[in-house]
Coordinates of C-alpha atoms and ligand atoms in Angstrom, one line a residue:
M1 CA 0.0 0.1 0.0
T2 CA 1.2 3.5 -0.8
A3 CA 0.2 6.4 1.4
P4 CA -3.4 6.4 2.8
L5 CA -6.1 8.1 0.8
T6 CA -7.6 11.1 2.1
R7 CA -11.2 11.4 2.2
P8 CA -12.9 14.1 0.1
S9 CA -15.2 16.5 1.6
E10 CA -17.7 15.4 3.0
K11 CA -20.0 17.5 0.3
R12 CA -18.3 15.5 -2.3
S13 CA -18.6 12.3 -0.3
L14 CA -22.8 13.0 -0.2
E15 CA -22.7 13.3 -3.7
L16 CA -20.9 10.6 -5.0
V17 CA -23.2 8.6 -2.5
E18 CA -26.4 10.1 -4.5
N19 CA -24.9 10.0 -7.7
L20 CA -24.2 6.7 -7.6
T21 CA -27.1 5.6 -5.4
E22 CA -29.3 7.0 -8.4
I23 CA -27.5 5.5 -11.7
R24 CA -28.0 1.6 -9.9
E25 CA -31.8 2.5 -9.4
R26 CA -32.1 3.8 -13.3
V27 CA -30.2 0.4 -14.1
R28 CA -32.4 -1.7 -12.3
Q29 CA -35.4 -0.2 -13.9
A30 CA -34.1 -0.2 -17.1
A31 CA -32.6 -4.1 -16.9
G32 CA -36.2 -4.5 -15.9
S33 CA -37.1 -8.2 -15.4
S34 CA -35.9 -9.7 -19.1
H35 CA -32.4 -9.9 -17.9
A36 CA -31.5 -13.2 -16.6
S37 CA -28.7 -12.3 -14.2
P38 CA -28.9 -8.2 -13.2
P39 CA -26.4 -6.1 -15.2
A40 CA -23.1 -5.4 -14.3
L41 CA -22.7 -1.5 -13.6
V42 CA -18.6 -0.9 -14.1
A43 CA -18.2 2.5 -12.6
V44 CA -15.4 4.6 -14.8
S45 CA -13.3 6.3 -12.5
K46 CA -10.6 7.6 -15.2
Y47 CA -8.9 10.5 -14.6
K48 CA -11.0 11.1 -10.9
P49 CA -8.6 10.5 -7.6
A50 CA -8.7 6.8 -5.9
A51 CA -10.0 8.5 -3.1
D52 CA -13.3 9.2 -5.2
I53 CA -13.4 5.8 -5.8
L54 CA -13.1 4.5 -2.1
V55 CA -16.2 6.5 -1.5
C56 CA -18.2 4.5 -3.9
Y57 CA -16.3 1.5 -2.6
D58 CA -17.7 2.0 0.8
A59 CA -20.7 2.6 -0.9
G60 CA -20.5 -1.3 -2.1
Q61 CA -19.1 -0.8 -5.7
R62 CA -16.6 -3.0 -6.9
D63 CA -16.6 -2.6 -10.5
F64 CA -14.3 0.0 -11.9
G65 CA -13.4 0.9 -14.8
E66 CA -9.7 2.9 -16.0
N67 CA -8.5 3.8 -19.6
Y68 CA -5.1 4.2 -19.1
V69 CA -2.8 1.6 -17.8
Q70 CA -0.2 3.9 -16.0
E71 CA -3.7 5.0 -13.8
L72 CA -4.8 1.7 -13.5
V73 CA -1.9 0.1 -12.0
D74 CA -1.2 3.1 -9.6
K75 CA -5.2 3.2 -8.3
A76 CA -4.9 -0.6 -7.9
E77 CA -1.9 -0.9 -6.1
A78 CA -3.6 2.4 -3.7
L79 CA -6.8 1.1 -3.1
P80 CA -8.2 -2.5 -1.8
R81 CA -7.8 -5.6 -3.7
D82 CA -11.3 -7.1 -3.7
I83 CA -11.6 -4.2 -6.3
R84 CA -12.8 -5.8 -10.0
W85 CA -10.9 -3.5 -12.4
H86 CA -11.9 -3.1 -15.9
F87 CA -10.0 -2.3 -18.8
I88 CA -11.9 0.2 -21.6
G89 CA -9.3 2.4 -22.9
T90 CA -7.1 1.6 -26.1
L91 CA -4.8 -1.4 -25.4
Q92 CA -1.5 -1.4 -27.4
S93 CA -0.3 -4.8 -27.2
N94 CA 2.8 -3.6 -25.2
K95 CA 1.1 -3.2 -22.4
A96 CA -0.9 -5.9 -22.3
K97 CA 2.2 -7.2 -19.6
I98 CA 1.8 -4.6 -17.6
L99 CA -2.5 -5.0 -17.5
A100 CA -1.6 -8.4 -16.5
S101 CA 0.6 -8.2 -14.0
I102 CA -2.4 -5.9 -11.7
P103 CA -3.7 -9.3 -9.2
N104 CA -7.3 -8.1 -9.7
I105 CA -7.4 -6.9 -12.9
Y106 CA -10.8 -8.5 -14.3
S107 CA -11.7 -7.6 -17.6
V108 CA -10.4 -6.3 -20.6
Q109 CA -12.7 -5.1 -22.9
T110 CA -11.0 -3.6 -25.6
V111 CA -8.9 -6.4 -27.2
T112 CA -8.9 -5.8 -31.0
S113 CA -5.9 -8.4 -32.0
A114 CA -4.6 -11.6 -31.5
K115 CA -1.5 -10.4 -30.6
A116 CA -2.7 -8.7 -28.0
A117 CA -4.3 -11.7 -26.9
S118 CA -2.0 -13.5 -26.5
G119 CA 0.1 -10.8 -24.8
L120 CA -2.6 -10.9 -21.8
N121 CA -2.4 -15.1 -22.2
K122 CA 1.3 -15.5 -21.9
A123 CA 2.1 -12.5 -19.4
L124 CA -1.2 -14.1 -16.5
H125 CA 0.6 -15.5 -13.3
A126 CA -0.1 -19.3 -13.9
E127 CA -2.0 -19.7 -10.2
R128 CA -4.0 -16.5 -10.9
A129 CA -6.8 -18.5 -9.6
E130 CA -9.9 -17.1 -12.4
P131 CA -9.4 -16.7 -16.3
L132 CA -9.0 -12.6 -17.3
N133 CA -12.1 -12.1 -19.0
V134 CA -11.7 -10.8 -22.1
L135 CA -14.2 -8.7 -24.6
L136 CA -13.4 -8.2 -28.0
Q137 CA -14.5 -4.4 -29.2
V138 CA -16.2 -3.8 -32.3
N139 CA -16.6 -0.6 -33.9
T140 CA -20.3 -0.7 -34.7
S141 CA -21.0 2.7 -35.7
G142 CA -18.2 2.7 -38.4
E143 CA -16.6 6.0 -37.5
D144 CA -12.9 6.1 -37.9
N145 CA -12.0 7.7 -34.5
K146 CA -13.3 4.6 -32.7
S147 CA -11.1 1.4 -32.2
G148 CA -12.4 -2.0 -32.7
L149 CA -13.2 -4.3 -35.4
V150 CA -15.6 -4.2 -38.5
S151 CA -18.5 -6.6 -36.9
T152 CA -19.5 -7.4 -40.6
G153 CA -16.0 -9.2 -41.5
D154 CA -14.3 -12.3 -40.6
E155 CA -11.8 -10.6 -38.2
L156 CA -14.1 -10.8 -35.4
A157 CA -14.5 -14.5 -35.7
A158 CA -10.8 -15.3 -36.1
L159 CA -9.8 -13.4 -33.2
A160 CA -13.0 -15.3 -30.7
R161 CA -11.3 -18.3 -32.3
H162 CA -7.6 -17.5 -31.2
V163 CA -8.9 -16.9 -28.1
L164 CA -10.3 -19.8 -27.3
A165 CA -8.3 -22.0 -29.2
E166 CA -4.9 -20.5 -28.3
C167 CA -5.4 -18.3 -24.9
P168 CA -6.7 -20.8 -22.0
R169 CA -5.9 -18.2 -19.2
L170 CA -8.3 -16.1 -21.0
R171 CA -12.0 -16.6 -21.1
L172 CA -13.7 -14.7 -24.4
H173 CA -16.4 -13.4 -21.9
G174 CA -18.3 -10.9 -24.8
L175 CA -18.0 -7.4 -27.1
M176 CA -17.7 -4.4 -26.1
T177 CA -19.3 -1.6 -27.8
I178 CA -19.0 2.4 -27.8
G179 CA -21.2 3.8 -30.6
S180 CA -22.1 7.1 -31.9
L181 CA -23.1 9.7 -29.7
S182 CA -25.7 10.9 -32.1
E183 CA -27.8 7.6 -32.6
S184 CA -28.3 7.8 -28.6
L185 CA -29.7 11.5 -29.1
E186 CA -32.3 10.4 -32.1
A187 CA -34.9 9.6 -29.3
G188 CA -37.6 7.2 -30.2
V189 CA -35.6 5.4 -32.7
E190 CA -33.7 1.7 -32.3
N191 CA -30.1 3.1 -31.1
R192 CA -28.0 0.6 -34.2
D193 CA -25.0 0.5 -32.5
F194 CA -27.0 -1.2 -30.3
A195 CA -28.9 -3.4 -32.5
M196 CA -25.6 -4.1 -34.4
L197 CA -23.5 -5.3 -31.3
V198 CA -26.8 -8.0 -30.4
H199 CA -27.0 -8.9 -34.0
T200 CA -23.0 -9.2 -34.2
R201 CA -22.7 -11.6 -31.0
D202 CA -26.1 -14.2 -31.9
T203 CA -24.4 -14.5 -35.4
L204 CA -20.8 -15.1 -33.8
Q205 CA -22.2 -17.5 -30.9
G206 CA -23.2 -19.5 -33.5
V207 CA -20.2 -19.8 -35.5
L208 CA -18.6 -20.8 -31.9
R209 CA -21.1 -22.9 -30.5
A210 CA -21.3 -25.1 -34.4
E211 CA -17.5 -25.2 -34.5
F212 CA -16.5 -26.0 -30.6
G213 CA -19.3 -28.1 -29.7
G214 CA -20.1 -28.1 -26.1
E215 CA -16.5 -29.1 -24.9
K216 CA -15.5 -24.8 -24.6
L217 CA -19.4 -23.4 -23.5
S218 CA -18.2 -23.4 -19.8
A219 CA -15.1 -21.3 -21.5
W220 CA -17.3 -18.3 -22.6
G221 CA -19.5 -15.5 -21.7
D222 CA -21.1 -16.3 -19.1
G223 CA -20.1 -19.2 -18.6
A224 CA -23.0 -21.3 -20.6
G225 CA -22.1 -20.0 -24.0
R226 CA -23.9 -17.1 -23.7
L227 CA -21.6 -14.2 -24.4
L228 CA -22.1 -11.6 -22.9
L229 CA -22.7 -7.4 -24.2
S230 CA -20.4 -4.1 -23.2
M231 CA -22.7 -1.3 -24.3
G232 CA -24.2 1.7 -22.9
M233 CA -22.6 4.7 -21.1
S234 CA -24.0 7.9 -19.2
S235 CA -25.7 9.6 -21.9
D236 CA -27.2 6.0 -23.1
F237 CA -27.1 3.2 -21.0
E238 CA -30.7 2.9 -20.5
A239 CA -31.4 2.6 -24.5
A240 CA -28.8 -0.4 -23.9
L241 CA -30.0 -2.0 -21.0
K242 CA -33.3 -2.3 -22.7
A243 CA -31.9 -3.5 -25.8
G244 CA -29.9 -6.5 -23.9
S245 CA -26.7 -4.9 -22.7
D246 CA -25.1 -7.1 -20.0
I247 CA -22.9 -4.3 -18.9
V248 CA -23.3 -0.8 -19.0
R249 CA -19.7 1.8 -18.2
V250 CA -20.9 4.4 -16.8
G251 CA -18.3 7.8 -15.7
T252 CA -20.2 11.3 -15.4
G253 CA -23.4 10.0 -14.6
I254 CA -21.2 8.7 -11.3
F255 CA -17.8 11.1 -10.8
G256 CA -19.7 14.2 -12.8
E257 CA -17.4 16.0 -15.5
R258 CA -14.0 15.2 -16.7
H259 CA -11.4 17.6 -17.4
K260 CA -11.0 18.0 -21.4
K261 CA -6.7 16.9 -21.0
G262 CA -6.3 13.2 -22.5
E263 CA -9.4 12.9 -24.5
Q264 CA -7.4 12.1 -27.5
K265 CA -5.4 9.6 -26.5
G266 CA -7.1 6.7 -24.2
E267 CA -10.6 7.9 -24.5
Q268 CA -12.6 7.1 -27.4
T269 CA -15.0 10.2 -27.8
S270 CA -18.5 9.7 -28.9
V271 CA -18.1 12.2 -30.6
P272 CA -16.4 12.9 -34.0
Ligands
PLP301 C1 -14.9 7.0 -20.4 C2 -15.7 6.4 -21.3 C3 -16.8 5.8 -20.5 C4 -17.8 6.3 -19.4 O1 -18.1 7.8 -20.0 P1 -19.3 8.5 -19.5 O2 -20.2 9.1 -20.7 O3 -19.0 10.0 -18.5 O4 -20.1 7.9 -18.7 C5 -17.2 4.6 -20.7 N1 -16.3 4.0 -21.8 C6 -15.6 4.0 -22.5 C7 -14.8 3.1 -23.1 C8 -15.2 5.5 -21.4 O5 -14.1 5.7 -22.5

């Protein structure tokens, strides 16, 4: 452990707990009874101090998302070990080793290459009890500023096969998308990015089931061969849940606005 964390002001603490409580309630309501298991809420804490995270932790939150490898390393060291960390930033394969060395890294949601997957697999400790969850990032909106694989090509299936066949320390957990903000702002219209990710998952799942049969089903997604979907952020998580999302990633709604400093880099902006 590094230096003890300073607590935020009473006012800030109250605000964080209030925001978190409200977002949880909205997640619960939007998920309705359609979800077999309750969706996961990942609190996206990039740029926010570890002390803010601790307040949410004390309120029972365990899943947190970060976009920058070094920031994640520092926070993981300073904060409780039962936090489940989700990496959601652009993944460079040369950073895979550092990420894999974080003992309580729970998922890497932005895998787009076999090289990165193999790098993670190779760097994970053999004695790690649980496999590391990976999600393949899909660029559903086709925007150039988003990374991710195109949903229509063979690349995605090839990468999924690679994870299943060659990366025993990884669990193919599901698919992740960011989607375009303009999609989300068109009220009343079905969000095409979310519909596209659902369709992509259904197709991929069918292909993998046919190829790998029963033997590997327990190694996927929810443990029964169902790939999970990570989609939905502060501005659109309710629409995402209604479309069938299993994992929503909410930052601003919990922690408030971020300073814009690094938006070009690890943060994959929604607005072109
Ligand atoms: C920053 C970020 C989020 C959270 O965005 P908010 O709009 O603040 O909720 C979610 N997913 C990814 C990939 C991000 O980079």
